[in-house]
XYZ file of C-alpha atoms in Angstrom:
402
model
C 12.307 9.776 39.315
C 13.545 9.759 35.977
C 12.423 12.755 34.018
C 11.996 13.458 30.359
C 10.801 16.307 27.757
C 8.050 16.331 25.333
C 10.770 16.270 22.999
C 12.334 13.206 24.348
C 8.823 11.719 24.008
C 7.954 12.261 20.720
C 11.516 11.126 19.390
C 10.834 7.793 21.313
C 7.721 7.141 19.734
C 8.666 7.800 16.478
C 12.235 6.068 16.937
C 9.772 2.575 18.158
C 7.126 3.890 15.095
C 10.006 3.363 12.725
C 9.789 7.258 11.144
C 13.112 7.999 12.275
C 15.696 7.920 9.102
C 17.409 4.437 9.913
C 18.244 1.035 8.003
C 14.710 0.105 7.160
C 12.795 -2.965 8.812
C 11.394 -5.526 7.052
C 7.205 -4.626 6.733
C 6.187 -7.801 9.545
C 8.801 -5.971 11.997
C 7.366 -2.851 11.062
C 3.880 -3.677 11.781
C 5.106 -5.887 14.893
C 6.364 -2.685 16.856
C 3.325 -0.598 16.036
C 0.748 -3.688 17.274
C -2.038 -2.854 14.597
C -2.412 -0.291 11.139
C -5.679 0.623 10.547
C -7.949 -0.006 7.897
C -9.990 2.472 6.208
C -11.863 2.501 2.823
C -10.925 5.710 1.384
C -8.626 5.736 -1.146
C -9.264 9.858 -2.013
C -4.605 9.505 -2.034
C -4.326 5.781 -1.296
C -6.236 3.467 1.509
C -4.397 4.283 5.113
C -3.026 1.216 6.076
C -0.605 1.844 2.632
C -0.147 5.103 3.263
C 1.062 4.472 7.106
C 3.349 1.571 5.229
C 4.735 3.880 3.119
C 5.563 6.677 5.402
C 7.863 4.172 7.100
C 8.750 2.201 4.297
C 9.247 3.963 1.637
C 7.597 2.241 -2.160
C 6.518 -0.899 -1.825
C 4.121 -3.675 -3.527
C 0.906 -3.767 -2.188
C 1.279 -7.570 -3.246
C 4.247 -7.883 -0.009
C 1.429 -6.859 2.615
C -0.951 -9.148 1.232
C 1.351 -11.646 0.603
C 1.559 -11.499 4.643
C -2.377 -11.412 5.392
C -3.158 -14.413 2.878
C -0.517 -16.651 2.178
C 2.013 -16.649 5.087
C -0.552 -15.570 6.850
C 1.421 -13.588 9.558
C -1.236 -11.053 9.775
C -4.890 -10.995 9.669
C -8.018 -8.457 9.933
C -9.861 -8.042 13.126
C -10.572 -4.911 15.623
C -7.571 -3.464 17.784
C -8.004 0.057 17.909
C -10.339 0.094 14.968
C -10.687 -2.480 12.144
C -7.169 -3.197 11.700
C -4.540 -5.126 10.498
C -3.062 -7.342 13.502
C -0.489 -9.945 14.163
C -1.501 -13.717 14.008
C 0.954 -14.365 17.170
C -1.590 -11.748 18.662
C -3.799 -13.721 18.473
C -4.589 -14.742 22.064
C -5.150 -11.157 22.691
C -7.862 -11.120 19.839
C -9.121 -13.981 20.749
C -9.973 -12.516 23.828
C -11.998 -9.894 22.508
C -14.054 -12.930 19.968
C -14.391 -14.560 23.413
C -16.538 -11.158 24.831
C -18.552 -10.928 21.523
C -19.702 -14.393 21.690
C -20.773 -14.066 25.303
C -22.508 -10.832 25.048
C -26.128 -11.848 24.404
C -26.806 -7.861 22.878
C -24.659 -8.361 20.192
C -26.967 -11.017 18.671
C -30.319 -9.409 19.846
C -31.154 -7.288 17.008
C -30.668 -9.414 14.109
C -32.489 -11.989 16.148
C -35.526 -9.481 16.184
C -35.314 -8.698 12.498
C -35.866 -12.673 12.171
C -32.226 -13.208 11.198
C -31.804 -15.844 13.396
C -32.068 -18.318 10.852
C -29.981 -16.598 8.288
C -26.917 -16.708 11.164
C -26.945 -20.338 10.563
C -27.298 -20.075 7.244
C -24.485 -18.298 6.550
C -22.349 -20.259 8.943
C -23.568 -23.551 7.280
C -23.185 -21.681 3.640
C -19.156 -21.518 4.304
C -18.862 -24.776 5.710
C -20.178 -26.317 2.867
C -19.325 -23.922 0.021
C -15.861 -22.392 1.081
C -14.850 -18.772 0.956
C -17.208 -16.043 -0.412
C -17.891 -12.795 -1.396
C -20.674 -11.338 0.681
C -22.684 -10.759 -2.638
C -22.135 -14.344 -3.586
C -23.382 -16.113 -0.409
C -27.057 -17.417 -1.160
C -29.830 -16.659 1.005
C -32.566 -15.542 -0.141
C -34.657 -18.372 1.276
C -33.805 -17.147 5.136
C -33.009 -13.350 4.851
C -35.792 -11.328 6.364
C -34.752 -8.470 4.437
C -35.187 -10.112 0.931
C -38.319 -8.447 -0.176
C -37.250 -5.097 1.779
C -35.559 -3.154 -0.066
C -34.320 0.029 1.935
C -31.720 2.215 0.698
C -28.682 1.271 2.926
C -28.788 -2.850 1.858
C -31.711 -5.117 0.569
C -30.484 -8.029 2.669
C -29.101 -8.903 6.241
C -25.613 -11.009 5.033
C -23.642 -8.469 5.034
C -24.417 -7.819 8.808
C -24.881 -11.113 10.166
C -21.271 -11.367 8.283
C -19.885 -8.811 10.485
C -21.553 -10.634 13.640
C -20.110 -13.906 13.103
C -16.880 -11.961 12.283
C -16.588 -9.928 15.465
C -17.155 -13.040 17.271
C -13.711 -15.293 15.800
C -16.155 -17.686 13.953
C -15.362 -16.637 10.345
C -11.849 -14.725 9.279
C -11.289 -12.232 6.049
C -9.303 -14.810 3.680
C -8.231 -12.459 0.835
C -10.008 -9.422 -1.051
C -11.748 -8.926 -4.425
C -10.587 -5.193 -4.952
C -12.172 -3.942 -1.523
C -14.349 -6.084 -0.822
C -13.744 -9.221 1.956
C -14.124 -12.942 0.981
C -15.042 -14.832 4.102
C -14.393 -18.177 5.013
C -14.531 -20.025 8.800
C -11.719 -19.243 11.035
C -10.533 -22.652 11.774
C -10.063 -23.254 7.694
C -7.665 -20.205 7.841
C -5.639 -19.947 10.638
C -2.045 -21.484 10.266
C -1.404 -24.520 12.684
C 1.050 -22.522 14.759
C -1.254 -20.135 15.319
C -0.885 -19.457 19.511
C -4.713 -20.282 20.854
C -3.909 -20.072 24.666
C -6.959 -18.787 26.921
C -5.278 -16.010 28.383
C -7.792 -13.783 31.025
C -8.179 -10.642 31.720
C -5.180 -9.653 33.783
C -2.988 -11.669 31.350
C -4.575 -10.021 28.569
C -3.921 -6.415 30.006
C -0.474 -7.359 31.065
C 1.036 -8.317 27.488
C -1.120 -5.489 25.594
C -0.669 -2.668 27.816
C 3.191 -3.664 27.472
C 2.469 -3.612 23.584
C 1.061 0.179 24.046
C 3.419 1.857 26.138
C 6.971 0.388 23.856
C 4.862 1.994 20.943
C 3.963 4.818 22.516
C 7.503 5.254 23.952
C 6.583 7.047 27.343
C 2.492 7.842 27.979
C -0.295 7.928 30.680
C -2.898 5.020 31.665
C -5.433 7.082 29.363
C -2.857 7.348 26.288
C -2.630 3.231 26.880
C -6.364 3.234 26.888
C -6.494 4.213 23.586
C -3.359 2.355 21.762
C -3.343 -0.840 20.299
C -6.536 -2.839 22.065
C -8.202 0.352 22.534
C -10.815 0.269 25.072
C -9.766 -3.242 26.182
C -7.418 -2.552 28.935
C -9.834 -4.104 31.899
C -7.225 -4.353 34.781
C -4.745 -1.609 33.843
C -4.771 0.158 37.007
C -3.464 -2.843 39.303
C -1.738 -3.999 36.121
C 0.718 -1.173 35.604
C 1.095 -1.184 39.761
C 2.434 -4.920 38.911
C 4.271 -3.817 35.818
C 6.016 -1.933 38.061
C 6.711 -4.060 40.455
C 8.111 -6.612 38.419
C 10.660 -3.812 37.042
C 9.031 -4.226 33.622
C 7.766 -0.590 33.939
C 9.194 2.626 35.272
C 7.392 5.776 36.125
C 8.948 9.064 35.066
C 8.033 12.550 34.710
C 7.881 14.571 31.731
C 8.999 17.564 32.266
C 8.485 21.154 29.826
C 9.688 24.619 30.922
C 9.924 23.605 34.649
C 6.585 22.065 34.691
C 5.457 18.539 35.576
C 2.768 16.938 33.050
C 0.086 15.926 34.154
C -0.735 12.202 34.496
C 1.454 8.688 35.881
C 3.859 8.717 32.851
C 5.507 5.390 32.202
C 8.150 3.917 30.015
C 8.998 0.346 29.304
C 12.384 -0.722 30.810
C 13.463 -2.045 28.067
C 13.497 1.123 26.013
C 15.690 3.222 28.804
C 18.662 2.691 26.783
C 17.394 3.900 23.657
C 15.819 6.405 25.762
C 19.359 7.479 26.988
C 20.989 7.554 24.080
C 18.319 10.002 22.429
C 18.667 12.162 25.031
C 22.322 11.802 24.236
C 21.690 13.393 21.205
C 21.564 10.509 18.770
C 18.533 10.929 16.775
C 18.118 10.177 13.014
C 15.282 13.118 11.769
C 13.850 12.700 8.633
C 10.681 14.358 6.720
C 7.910 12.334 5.761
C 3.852 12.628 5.574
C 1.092 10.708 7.703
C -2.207 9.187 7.013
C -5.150 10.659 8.780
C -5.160 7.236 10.795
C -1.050 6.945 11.354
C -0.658 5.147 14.567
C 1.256 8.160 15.671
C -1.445 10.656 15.587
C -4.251 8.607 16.209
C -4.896 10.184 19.745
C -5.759 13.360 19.083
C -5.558 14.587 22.350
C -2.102 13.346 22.750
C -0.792 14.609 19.588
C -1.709 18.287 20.653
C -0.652 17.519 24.022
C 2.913 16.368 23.184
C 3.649 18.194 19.212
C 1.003 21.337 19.736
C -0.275 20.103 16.792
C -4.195 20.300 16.643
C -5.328 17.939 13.924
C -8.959 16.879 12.993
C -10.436 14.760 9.753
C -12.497 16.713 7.744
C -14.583 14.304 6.194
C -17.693 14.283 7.403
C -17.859 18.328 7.419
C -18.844 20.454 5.106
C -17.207 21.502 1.804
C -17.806 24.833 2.565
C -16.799 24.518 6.628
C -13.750 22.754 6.355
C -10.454 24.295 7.506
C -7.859 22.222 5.681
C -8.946 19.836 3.364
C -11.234 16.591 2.966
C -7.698 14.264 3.621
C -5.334 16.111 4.978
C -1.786 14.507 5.781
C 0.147 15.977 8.287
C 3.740 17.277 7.684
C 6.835 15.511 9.746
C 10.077 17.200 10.196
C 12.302 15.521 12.747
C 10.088 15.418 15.891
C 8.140 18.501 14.820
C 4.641 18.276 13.173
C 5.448 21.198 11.368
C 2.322 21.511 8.629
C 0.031 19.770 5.737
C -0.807 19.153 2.586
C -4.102 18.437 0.930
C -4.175 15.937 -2.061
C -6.026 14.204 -3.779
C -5.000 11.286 -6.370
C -6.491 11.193 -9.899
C -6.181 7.494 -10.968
C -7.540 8.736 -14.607
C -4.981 11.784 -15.486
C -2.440 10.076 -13.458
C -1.735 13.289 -11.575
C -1.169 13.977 -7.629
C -3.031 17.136 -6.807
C -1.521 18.807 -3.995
C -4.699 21.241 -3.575
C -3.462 23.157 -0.892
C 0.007 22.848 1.390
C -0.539 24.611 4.797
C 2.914 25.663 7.251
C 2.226 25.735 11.040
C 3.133 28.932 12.809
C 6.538 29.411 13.098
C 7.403 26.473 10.924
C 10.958 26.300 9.420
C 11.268 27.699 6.343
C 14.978 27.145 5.265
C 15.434 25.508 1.292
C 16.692 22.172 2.894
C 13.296 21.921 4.296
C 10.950 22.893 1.317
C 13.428 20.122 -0.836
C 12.537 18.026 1.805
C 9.094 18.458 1.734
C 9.536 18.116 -1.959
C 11.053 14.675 -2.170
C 8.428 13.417 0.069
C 6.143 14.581 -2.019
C 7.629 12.926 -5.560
C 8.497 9.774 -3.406
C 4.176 9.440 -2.773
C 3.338 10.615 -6.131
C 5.465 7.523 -7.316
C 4.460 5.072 -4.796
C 0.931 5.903 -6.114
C 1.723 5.791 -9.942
C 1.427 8.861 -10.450
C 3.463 10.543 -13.765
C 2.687 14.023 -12.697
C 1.964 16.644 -9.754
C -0.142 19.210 -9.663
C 0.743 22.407 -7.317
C -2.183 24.095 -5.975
C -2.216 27.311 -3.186
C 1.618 26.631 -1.212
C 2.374 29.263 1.635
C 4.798 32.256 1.123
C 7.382 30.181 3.633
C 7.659 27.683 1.012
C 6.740 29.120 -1.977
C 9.452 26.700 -3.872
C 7.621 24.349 -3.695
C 6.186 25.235 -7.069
């Protein structure tokens, strides 16, 4: 059985991740290898799905990745591993997943017992008739229950019967007012070449898990679980058997210190030759930061497992409890996580705080490095528009960084 490192791992995934110093992709090619960026509202340095661009990118126009949701409509918003940007040729696979919501009789259960009901039809007919919308500027206050309740979370029920019909394939995101979605009906939106086969289950599994594991480089049925269609892999068991079988996947071993890691480890065949020549030595290392929600770190459990890097979000605890930071972005060096920063963006003063920058144990601390660390730094601090930034607490190791 072929065997591999941890090292040879990690410098697979982030060769197919694109954070590898090479010729840079173009953004759809970028987005294509990952399967999915995630969304995420906030923008305490810049909104994630930017910030993973950017890390992989370099500076770019926001006005190029929306140029690719809304006009040629490449991409679009639904839920892969989270609410994410995905891939219109995806779309089968999503479709899928619409296919499951609509059938599901739950998902419809408790708006229908708030007396929404009506107001689902409503809204749907509202489109039709009136074309995309703002939430906010959809009109129902004829049919939504909630119109006269005025509770502190929302005074009405669009904004969730919204989500409903959204989770379901019957309405898309067409474009964005600042944050906020403007909905219109699916079939309005969709390009005409937009692939609508009725793939099933087993079909499904087949192309995502395939998807997963040539992102993931090498990983286990549980690291597939949670890539890409997360949750969504219902046949992956007999799946990766016929994978196998059809000499589309290989099992290997990953091997550290003379020990076998846990798990069936599995690589896509057609990434043994990139494989081979990384373990051949050619690998381009480069330093770079990571959103919270980079597709690379997104499984936690993973990330420790393969970089001994243990990394949690801090936003929901505690000012006074937190360890790092509210956002923290992790520190890349090569295939090392090898620290983080804490910052926070100040669209008013125009100024990058970097609040706190925290080395791992053992972390290099040669001046390449800290210039390094530097550049990525300035290179964010631009990307953001930002004309200044402000050191805060830096560790002894790289104390330059002043």
């Amino acid at each position: 059985m072929r065997q591999l490192t941890r090292q040879d791992v990690r410098r697979l995934a982030i060769t197919k991740q694109h954070l590898h110093k090479h010729k840079p992709a173009s953004m759809l090619d970028v987005i294509r290898d990952m399967g999915c960026v995630q969304l995420d509202p906030i923008s305490t340095v810049e909104r994630s799905h930017l910030l993973v661009l950017w890390s992989r990118l370099g500076r770019f126009k926001e006005a190029d990745v929306d140029a690719l949701l809304w006009e040629s409509k490449d991409l679009f918003e639904y839920w892969a591993h989270a609410a994410s940007i995905v891939l219109t040729e995806d779309y089968p696979v999503h479709a899928w997943h619409m296919r499951q919501e609509a059938a599901n009789p739950k998902h419809g259960e408790w708006l229908a017992e708030q007396g929404a009901a009506e107001l689902i039809d409503h809204v749907r007919d509202y489109l039709r008739e009136h074309g995309a919308n703002l939430s906010r500027d959809i009109e129902a206050d004829e049919v939504d229950p909630r119109r006269d309740n005025h509770a502190w979370y929302s005074s009405r029920y669009v904004p969730r019967v919204l989500q409903y019909l959204w989770t379901r394939g019957e309405i898309m995101v067409v474009g964005r007012q600042g944050k906020q979605r403007i909905w219109d009906l699916t079939e309005r939106h969709l390009p005409e070449w937009t692939p609508r086969e009725h793939w099933n289950d087993g079909q499904i599994t087949h192309y995502a898990a395939q998807k997963a594991i040539k992102a993931l480089g090498a990983g286990t049925p549980a690291h597939i679980k949670y890539h890409y269609t997360r949750g969504r892999y219902t046949t992956l068991t007999e799946t990766l058997d016929t994978l196998v079988n059809e000499h589309l996947l290989e099992r290997v071993e990953v091997v550290e210190n003379g020990e076998v890691l846990k798990g069936d480890w599995y690589i896509h065949t057609d990434e043994v030759p990139l494989l081979e020549q990384i373990q051949d030595g050619e690998f381009a290392p480069r330093t770079t930061l990571l959103s919270p929600f980079d597709n690379l770190i997104c499984d936690r459990d993973r990330t420790e497992l393969l970089f001994d890097f243990f990394y949690r979000i801090e936003i929901y605890v505690p000012k006074a409890k937190r360890q790092y930071g509210y956002y923290v972005l992790p520190i890349l060096y090569g295939d090392k996580l090898i620290g983080r920063i804490d910052p926070r963006m100040d669209r008013k003063t125009r100024a990058l705080h970097v609040q706190n920058v925290y080395a791992e144990p053992g972390a290099p601390k040669h001046k390449r490095l800290v210039r390094q660390i530097q550049r990525s730094v300035e290179d964010l601090a631009q990307f953001l528009g930002a004309d200044d930034i402000v050191w805060g607490h830096v560790p002894t190791v790289w104390s330059a960084l002043k």
